[in-house]
Amino acid sequence: EAQVTQNPRYLITVTGKKLTVTCSQNMNHEYMSWYRQDPGLGLRQIYYSMNVEVTDKGDVPEGYKVSRKEKRNFPLILESPSPNQTSLYFCASGRVANTGELFFGEGSRLTVL
Amino acid sequence: DAKTTQPNSMESNEEEPVHLPCNHSTISGTDYIHWYRQLPSQGPEYVIHGLTSNVNNRMASLAIAEDRKSSTLILHRATLRDAAVYYCTRRTGANSKLTFGKGITLSVRP
């Protein structure tokens, strides 16, 4: 089954404690991206990757890091989480061409105390 | 940045057709129009996309105005499982992102 898998689905952590949200896709997609969803602000892109070892900032990259060492994986790293990073996070993947659909994971709800 | 405008909410009766409108008057000529929906506690789900011609798939139909300034997502027979937030959007730019607005909240009455 074609899918994008995120882990963990739910996490409560404390300020400053490094964490990683993993994302894996099994569709051999070149393109992967992270979004965060906040009430009243919709979905905003954090980082994206056009292929292995190719990553770039989206609209709200501050406080986040990513890496793309393998085609299927695109982890989101919060080196020193802060309460304003409490949010619902979605990973997405798709073909590079802008005409194609994106496949989203089920989301990771992160709470930073 | 081109914006899309949608009503905040719509209601429909089960098994009746639903027409969800979207205005995108500043969309560029090469941007595809995408529709996604998001069910409660789930990630966005692709519904349909198109450029100029009307498009059909197993989930819905997409009617695009001739001037491309608006489009309409058509659910031919609404079911209770179609109750969701529907986003009209576009995928464009070097970062290939989808720009999501607030979407339309569709309620389906049994």
PDB file of C-alpha atoms in Angstrom:
ATOM      1  CA  GLU A   1       0.000   0.000   0.000  1.00  0.00           C
ATOM      2  CA  ALA A   2       1.316   3.422  -0.971  1.00  0.00           C
ATOM      3  CA  GLN A   3       1.816   5.481   2.139  1.00  0.00           C
ATOM      4  CA  VAL A   4       3.680   8.154   4.022  1.00  0.00           C
ATOM      5  CA  THR A   5       4.466   7.113   7.576  1.00  0.00           C
ATOM      6  CA  GLN A   6       5.257   9.527  10.375  1.00  0.00           C
ATOM      7  CA  ASN A   7       6.474   8.783  13.884  1.00  0.00           C
ATOM      8  CA  PRO A   8       5.696   9.569  16.576  1.00  0.00           C
ATOM      9  CA  ARG A   9       2.029  10.401  16.080  1.00  0.00           C
ATOM     10  CA  TYR A  10       1.822  12.134  19.442  1.00  0.00           C
ATOM     11  CA  LEU A  11       4.578  13.575  21.602  1.00  0.00           C
ATOM     12  CA  ILE A  12       4.743  15.765  24.665  1.00  0.00           C
ATOM     13  CA  THR A  13       8.177  17.123  25.461  1.00  0.00           C
ATOM     14  CA  VAL A  14       9.855  19.939  27.341  1.00  0.00           C
ATOM     15  CA  THR A  15      11.614  23.046  26.124  1.00  0.00           C
ATOM     16  CA  GLY A  16      15.124  22.402  24.905  1.00  0.00           C
ATOM     17  CA  LYS A  17      14.984  18.621  24.635  1.00  0.00           C
ATOM     18  CA  LYS A  18      16.033  17.652  21.114  1.00  0.00           C
ATOM     19  CA  LEU A  19      13.602  15.539  19.175  1.00  0.00           C
ATOM     20  CA  THR A  20      13.214  14.024  15.725  1.00  0.00           C
ATOM     21  CA  VAL A  21      10.014  13.315  13.844  1.00  0.00           C
ATOM     22  CA  THR A  22      10.592  10.655  11.227  1.00  0.00           C
ATOM     23  CA  CYS A  23       8.923  10.460   7.819  1.00  0.00           C
ATOM     24  CA  SER A  24       9.175   7.595   5.380  1.00  0.00           C
ATOM     25  CA  GLN A  25       7.499   7.008   2.008  1.00  0.00           C
ATOM     26  CA  ASN A  26       7.359   3.831  -0.076  1.00  0.00           C
ATOM     27  CA  MET A  27       6.464   5.361  -3.458  1.00  0.00           C
ATOM     28  CA  ASN A  28       9.978   6.212  -4.674  1.00  0.00           C
ATOM     29  CA  HIS A  29       9.071   9.908  -4.738  1.00  0.00           C
ATOM     30  CA  GLU A  30      11.786  12.459  -5.371  1.00  0.00           C
ATOM     31  CA  TYR A  31       9.994  15.272  -3.594  1.00  0.00           C
ATOM     32  CA  MET A  32       9.286  15.423   0.141  1.00  0.00           C
ATOM     33  CA  SER A  33       8.163  18.254   2.346  1.00  0.00           C
ATOM     34  CA  TRP A  34       7.192  19.153   5.901  1.00  0.00           C
ATOM     35  CA  TYR A  35       4.212  21.322   6.848  1.00  0.00           C
ATOM     36  CA  ARG A  36       2.869  22.540  10.143  1.00  0.00           C
ATOM     37  CA  GLN A  37      -0.805  23.229  10.745  1.00  0.00           C
ATOM     38  CA  ASP A  38      -1.977  25.769  13.300  1.00  0.00           C
ATOM     39  CA  PRO A  39      -5.496  27.088  13.979  1.00  0.00           C
ATOM     40  CA  GLY A  40      -6.244  30.150  11.893  1.00  0.00           C
ATOM     41  CA  LEU A  41      -2.966  29.884   9.975  1.00  0.00           C
ATOM     42  CA  GLY A  42      -3.617  26.861   7.807  1.00  0.00           C
ATOM     43  CA  LEU A  43      -0.787  24.657   6.569  1.00  0.00           C
ATOM     44  CA  ARG A  44       2.607  26.260   6.158  1.00  0.00           C
ATOM     45  CA  GLN A  45       5.637  24.702   4.548  1.00  0.00           C
ATOM     46  CA  ILE A  46       8.694  24.271   6.790  1.00  0.00           C
ATOM     47  CA  TYR A  47      11.283  22.576   4.565  1.00  0.00           C
ATOM     48  CA  TYR A  48      11.296  20.650   1.343  1.00  0.00           C
ATOM     49  CA  SER A  49      13.578  18.328  -0.579  1.00  0.00           C
ATOM     50  CA  MET A  50      13.684  17.824  -4.323  1.00  0.00           C
ATOM     51  CA  ASN A  51      15.879  14.728  -4.084  1.00  0.00           C
ATOM     52  CA  VAL A  52      18.548  13.028  -1.997  1.00  0.00           C
ATOM     53  CA  GLU A  53      20.938  15.563  -0.446  1.00  0.00           C
ATOM     54  CA  VAL A  54      18.880  18.455  -1.864  1.00  0.00           C
ATOM     55  CA  THR A  55      16.933  20.393   0.756  1.00  0.00           C
ATOM     56  CA  ASP A  56      15.761  23.975   1.094  1.00  0.00           C
ATOM     57  CA  LYS A  57      13.766  26.246   3.367  1.00  0.00           C
ATOM     58  CA  GLY A  58      10.059  26.741   3.090  1.00  0.00           C
ATOM     59  CA  ASP A  59       8.060  29.563   4.611  1.00  0.00           C
ATOM     60  CA  VAL A  60       8.682  28.877   8.324  1.00  0.00           C
ATOM     61  CA  PRO A  61      12.061  27.093   8.726  1.00  0.00           C
ATOM     62  CA  GLU A  62      13.244  28.781  11.958  1.00  0.00           C
ATOM     63  CA  GLY A  63      13.953  26.282  14.699  1.00  0.00           C
ATOM     64  CA  TYR A  64      13.923  23.248  12.421  1.00  0.00           C
ATOM     65  CA  LYS A  65      16.456  21.149  10.553  1.00  0.00           C
ATOM     66  CA  VAL A  66      16.034  18.381   8.003  1.00  0.00           C
ATOM     67  CA  SER A  67      18.184  15.856   6.209  1.00  0.00           C
ATOM     68  CA  ARG A  68      17.686  13.688   3.126  1.00  0.00           C
ATOM     69  CA  LYS A  69      20.289  10.942   3.109  1.00  0.00           C
ATOM     70  CA  GLU A  70      17.991   8.368   1.558  1.00  0.00           C
ATOM     71  CA  LYS A  71      15.213   8.827  -0.952  1.00  0.00           C
ATOM     72  CA  ARG A  72      12.538   7.324   1.247  1.00  0.00           C
ATOM     73  CA  ASN A  73      13.285   9.187   4.506  1.00  0.00           C
ATOM     74  CA  PHE A  74      12.997  12.852   5.422  1.00  0.00           C
ATOM     75  CA  PRO A  75      13.284  13.426   9.182  1.00  0.00           C
ATOM     76  CA  LEU A  76      12.365  16.724  10.835  1.00  0.00           C
ATOM     77  CA  ILE A  77      14.699  17.718  13.647  1.00  0.00           C
ATOM     78  CA  LEU A  78      13.942  20.165  16.448  1.00  0.00           C
ATOM     79  CA  GLU A  79      17.311  20.843  18.054  1.00  0.00           C
ATOM     80  CA  SER A  80      15.935  22.924  20.932  1.00  0.00           C
ATOM     81  CA  PRO A  81      12.136  22.849  20.892  1.00  0.00           C
ATOM     82  CA  SER A  82      10.199  25.822  22.203  1.00  0.00           C
ATOM     83  CA  PRO A  83       6.489  26.183  23.083  1.00  0.00           C
ATOM     84  CA  ASN A  84       5.794  28.064  19.831  1.00  0.00           C
ATOM     85  CA  GLN A  85       6.634  24.848  17.996  1.00  0.00           C
ATOM     86  CA  THR A  86       3.615  23.165  19.529  1.00  0.00           C
ATOM     87  CA  SER A  87       1.701  22.208  16.426  1.00  0.00           C
ATOM     88  CA  LEU A  88       0.392  19.477  14.147  1.00  0.00           C
ATOM     89  CA  TYR A  89       3.046  18.401  11.657  1.00  0.00           C
ATOM     90  CA  PHE A  90       2.524  16.733   8.290  1.00  0.00           C
ATOM     91  CA  CYS A  91       5.020  15.138   5.973  1.00  0.00           C
ATOM     92  CA  ALA A  92       4.196  14.937   2.270  1.00  0.00           C
ATOM     93  CA  SER A  93       5.762  13.318  -0.770  1.00  0.00           C
ATOM     94  CA  GLY A  94       5.210  13.405  -4.507  1.00  0.00           C
ATOM     95  CA  ARG A  95       6.774  13.637  -7.926  1.00  0.00           C
ATOM     96  CA  VAL A  96       8.887  16.725  -8.533  1.00  0.00           C
ATOM     97  CA  ALA A  97       6.627  18.025 -11.289  1.00  0.00           C
ATOM     98  CA  ASN A  98       4.191  20.609 -10.005  1.00  0.00           C
ATOM     99  CA  THR A  99       1.352  18.922 -11.788  1.00  0.00           C
ATOM    100  CA  GLY A 100       1.335  15.905  -9.537  1.00  0.00           C
ATOM    101  CA  GLU A 101      -0.543  15.149  -6.374  1.00  0.00           C
ATOM    102  CA  LEU A 102       1.052  15.121  -2.956  1.00  0.00           C
ATOM    103  CA  PHE A 103       0.591  12.282  -0.497  1.00  0.00           C
ATOM    104  CA  PHE A 104       0.394  13.259   3.158  1.00  0.00           C
ATOM    105  CA  GLY A 105       1.151  11.359   6.323  1.00  0.00           C
ATOM    106  CA  GLU A 106      -1.383  11.135   9.128  1.00  0.00           C
ATOM    107  CA  GLY A 107       0.279  13.825  11.171  1.00  0.00           C
ATOM    108  CA  SER A 108       2.359  14.182  14.315  1.00  0.00           C
ATOM    109  CA  ARG A 109       0.912  16.225  17.148  1.00  0.00           C
ATOM    110  CA  LEU A 110       3.713  17.813  19.121  1.00  0.00           C
ATOM    111  CA  THR A 111       3.335  19.633  22.426  1.00  0.00           C
ATOM    112  CA  VAL A 112       6.303  21.507  23.886  1.00  0.00           C
ATOM    113  CA  LEU A 113       5.911  22.493  27.536  1.00  0.00           C
TER     114      LEU A 113
ATOM    115  CA  ASP B   1       1.378  35.192  -4.127  1.00  0.00           C
ATOM    116  CA  ALA B   2      -1.842  34.172  -5.835  1.00  0.00           C
ATOM    117  CA  LYS B   3      -4.687  33.588  -3.399  1.00  0.00           C
ATOM    118  CA  THR B   4      -7.711  31.364  -3.503  1.00  0.00           C
ATOM    119  CA  THR B   5     -11.059  32.383  -2.037  1.00  0.00           C
ATOM    120  CA  GLN B   6     -13.635  29.921  -0.818  1.00  0.00           C
ATOM    121  CA  PRO B   7     -16.811  30.188   1.293  1.00  0.00           C
ATOM    122  CA  ASN B   8     -16.270  29.235   4.906  1.00  0.00           C
ATOM    123  CA  SER B   9     -18.828  26.455   4.977  1.00  0.00           C
ATOM    124  CA  MET B  10     -21.494  24.583   3.043  1.00  0.00           C
ATOM    125  CA  GLU B  11     -24.158  22.064   3.905  1.00  0.00           C
ATOM    126  CA  SER B  12     -25.507  19.239   1.837  1.00  0.00           C
ATOM    127  CA  ASN B  13     -27.930  16.375   2.150  1.00  0.00           C
ATOM    128  CA  GLU B  14     -26.709  12.839   1.834  1.00  0.00           C
ATOM    129  CA  GLU B  15     -26.839  11.386  -1.690  1.00  0.00           C
ATOM    130  CA  GLU B  16     -27.312  14.815  -3.271  1.00  0.00           C
ATOM    131  CA  PRO B  17     -24.718  16.525  -5.490  1.00  0.00           C
ATOM    132  CA  VAL B  18     -22.480  19.152  -3.938  1.00  0.00           C
ATOM    133  CA  HIS B  19     -20.802  22.013  -5.782  1.00  0.00           C
ATOM    134  CA  LEU B  20     -17.891  23.592  -3.928  1.00  0.00           C
ATOM    135  CA  PRO B  21     -16.722  26.872  -5.503  1.00  0.00           C
ATOM    136  CA  CYS B  22     -13.312  28.488  -5.518  1.00  0.00           C
ATOM    137  CA  ASN B  23     -12.072  31.796  -6.901  1.00  0.00           C
ATOM    138  CA  HIS B  24      -8.452  32.052  -8.018  1.00  0.00           C
ATOM    139  CA  SER B  25      -8.472  35.179 -10.118  1.00  0.00           C
ATOM    140  CA  THR B  26      -4.692  35.744  -9.988  1.00  0.00           C
ATOM    141  CA  ILE B  27      -3.570  32.224 -10.811  1.00  0.00           C
ATOM    142  CA  SER B  28      -0.872  32.035 -13.475  1.00  0.00           C
ATOM    143  CA  GLY B  29      -1.480  30.356 -16.789  1.00  0.00           C
ATOM    144  CA  THR B  30       0.707  27.355 -16.003  1.00  0.00           C
ATOM    145  CA  ASP B  31      -0.458  26.611 -12.455  1.00  0.00           C
ATOM    146  CA  TYR B  32      -2.518  23.505 -11.987  1.00  0.00           C
ATOM    147  CA  ILE B  33      -5.563  23.826  -9.745  1.00  0.00           C
ATOM    148  CA  HIS B  34      -5.569  21.214  -7.014  1.00  0.00           C
ATOM    149  CA  TRP B  35      -8.243  20.171  -4.551  1.00  0.00           C
ATOM    150  CA  TYR B  36      -7.502  18.392  -1.303  1.00  0.00           C
ATOM    151  CA  ARG B  37      -9.702  17.477   1.604  1.00  0.00           C
ATOM    152  CA  GLN B  38      -8.949  16.902   5.250  1.00  0.00           C
ATOM    153  CA  LEU B  39     -11.040  14.694   7.459  1.00  0.00           C
ATOM    154  CA  PRO B  40     -10.891  15.200  11.221  1.00  0.00           C
ATOM    155  CA  SER B  41      -7.626  13.953  12.732  1.00  0.00           C
ATOM    156  CA  GLN B  42      -6.165  13.036   9.347  1.00  0.00           C
ATOM    157  CA  GLY B  43      -3.706  14.468   6.886  1.00  0.00           C
ATOM    158  CA  PRO B  44      -4.844  16.223   3.709  1.00  0.00           C
ATOM    159  CA  GLU B  45      -5.985  13.844   0.998  1.00  0.00           C
ATOM    160  CA  TYR B  46      -5.691  14.514  -2.721  1.00  0.00           C
ATOM    161  CA  VAL B  47      -9.028  14.783  -4.525  1.00  0.00           C
ATOM    162  CA  ILE B  48      -8.403  16.031  -8.048  1.00  0.00           C
ATOM    163  CA  HIS B  49      -6.425  18.520 -10.119  1.00  0.00           C
ATOM    164  CA  GLY B  50      -6.568  20.114 -13.546  1.00  0.00           C
ATOM    165  CA  LEU B  51      -5.250  22.883 -15.787  1.00  0.00           C
ATOM    166  CA  THR B  52      -7.887  23.987 -18.272  1.00  0.00           C
ATOM    167  CA  SER B  53     -10.235  21.192 -19.158  1.00  0.00           C
ATOM    168  CA  ASN B  54     -12.816  19.686 -16.887  1.00  0.00           C
ATOM    169  CA  VAL B  55     -11.545  16.594 -15.122  1.00  0.00           C
ATOM    170  CA  ASN B  56     -13.213  13.514 -13.684  1.00  0.00           C
ATOM    171  CA  ASN B  57     -11.973  10.779 -11.409  1.00  0.00           C
ATOM    172  CA  ARG B  58     -13.506   8.230  -9.084  1.00  0.00           C
ATOM    173  CA  MET B  59     -13.849  10.743  -6.271  1.00  0.00           C
ATOM    174  CA  ALA B  60     -15.137  13.877  -7.961  1.00  0.00           C
ATOM    175  CA  SER B  61     -15.285  16.145 -10.976  1.00  0.00           C
ATOM    176  CA  LEU B  62     -13.522  19.450 -11.435  1.00  0.00           C
ATOM    177  CA  ALA B  63     -15.084  22.139 -13.580  1.00  0.00           C
ATOM    178  CA  ILE B  64     -12.676  24.936 -14.516  1.00  0.00           C
ATOM    179  CA  ALA B  65     -13.964  28.218 -15.860  1.00  0.00           C
ATOM    180  CA  GLU B  66     -12.832  29.154 -19.341  1.00  0.00           C
ATOM    181  CA  ASP B  67     -10.892  32.168 -18.002  1.00  0.00           C
ATOM    182  CA  ARG B  68      -9.424  29.972 -15.216  1.00  0.00           C
ATOM    183  CA  LYS B  69     -10.400  32.504 -12.583  1.00  0.00           C
ATOM    184  CA  SER B  70     -12.623  30.060 -10.791  1.00  0.00           C
ATOM    185  CA  SER B  71     -13.314  26.366 -10.456  1.00  0.00           C
ATOM    186  CA  THR B  72     -15.916  24.108  -8.901  1.00  0.00           C
ATOM    187  CA  LEU B  73     -15.407  20.765  -7.236  1.00  0.00           C
ATOM    188  CA  ILE B  74     -18.399  18.515  -7.775  1.00  0.00           C
ATOM    189  CA  LEU B  75     -19.206  15.583  -5.539  1.00  0.00           C
ATOM    190  CA  HIS B  76     -21.890  13.734  -7.439  1.00  0.00           C
ATOM    191  CA  ARG B  77     -23.514  12.011  -4.479  1.00  0.00           C
ATOM    192  CA  ALA B  78     -22.450  13.239  -1.079  1.00  0.00           C
ATOM    193  CA  THR B  79     -22.017  10.683   1.667  1.00  0.00           C
ATOM    194  CA  LEU B  80     -21.484  11.188   5.382  1.00  0.00           C
ATOM    195  CA  ARG B  81     -17.825  10.275   4.847  1.00  0.00           C
ATOM    196  CA  ASP B  82     -17.448  13.297   2.583  1.00  0.00           C
ATOM    197  CA  ALA B  83     -17.852  15.662   5.538  1.00  0.00           C
ATOM    198  CA  ALA B  84     -14.472  17.389   5.669  1.00  0.00           C
ATOM    199  CA  VAL B  85     -12.600  20.617   5.014  1.00  0.00           C
ATOM    200  CA  TYR B  86     -12.005  21.026   1.281  1.00  0.00           C
ATOM    201  CA  TYR B  87      -9.066  23.084   0.077  1.00  0.00           C
ATOM    202  CA  CYS B  88      -8.719  24.637  -3.335  1.00  0.00           C
ATOM    203  CA  THR B  89      -5.034  25.208  -3.919  1.00  0.00           C
ATOM    204  CA  ARG B  90      -2.210  25.215  -6.429  1.00  0.00           C
ATOM    205  CA  ARG B  91       1.171  23.563  -6.530  1.00  0.00           C
ATOM    206  CA  THR B  92       3.799  25.874  -7.896  1.00  0.00           C
ATOM    207  CA  GLY B  93       7.145  27.501  -7.547  1.00  0.00           C
ATOM    208  CA  ALA B  94      10.672  26.300  -6.982  1.00  0.00           C
ATOM    209  CA  ASN B  95       9.623  24.794  -3.677  1.00  0.00           C
ATOM    210  CA  SER B  96       6.773  22.937  -5.318  1.00  0.00           C
ATOM    211  CA  LYS B  97       4.559  23.650  -2.361  1.00  0.00           C
ATOM    212  CA  LEU B  98       0.835  23.648  -1.938  1.00  0.00           C
ATOM    213  CA  THR B  99      -0.557  26.892  -0.559  1.00  0.00           C
ATOM    214  CA  PHE B 100      -3.543  26.169   1.623  1.00  0.00           C
ATOM    215  CA  GLY B 101      -6.159  28.715   2.575  1.00  0.00           C
ATOM    216  CA  LYS B 102      -8.835  28.145   5.195  1.00  0.00           C
ATOM    217  CA  GLY B 103     -10.885  25.840   2.999  1.00  0.00           C
ATOM    218  CA  ILE B 104     -14.605  25.072   2.931  1.00  0.00           C
ATOM    219  CA  THR B 105     -16.063  23.026   5.777  1.00  0.00           C
ATOM    220  CA  LEU B 106     -18.604  20.685   4.217  1.00  0.00           C
ATOM    221  CA  SER B 107     -21.318  19.245   6.432  1.00  0.00           C
ATOM    222  CA  VAL B 108     -23.472  16.389   5.163  1.00  0.00           C
ATOM    223  CA  ARG B 109     -26.907  15.803   6.654  1.00  0.00           C
ATOM    224  CA  PRO B 110     -28.245  12.250   6.739  1.00  0.00           C
TER     225      PRO B 110
END
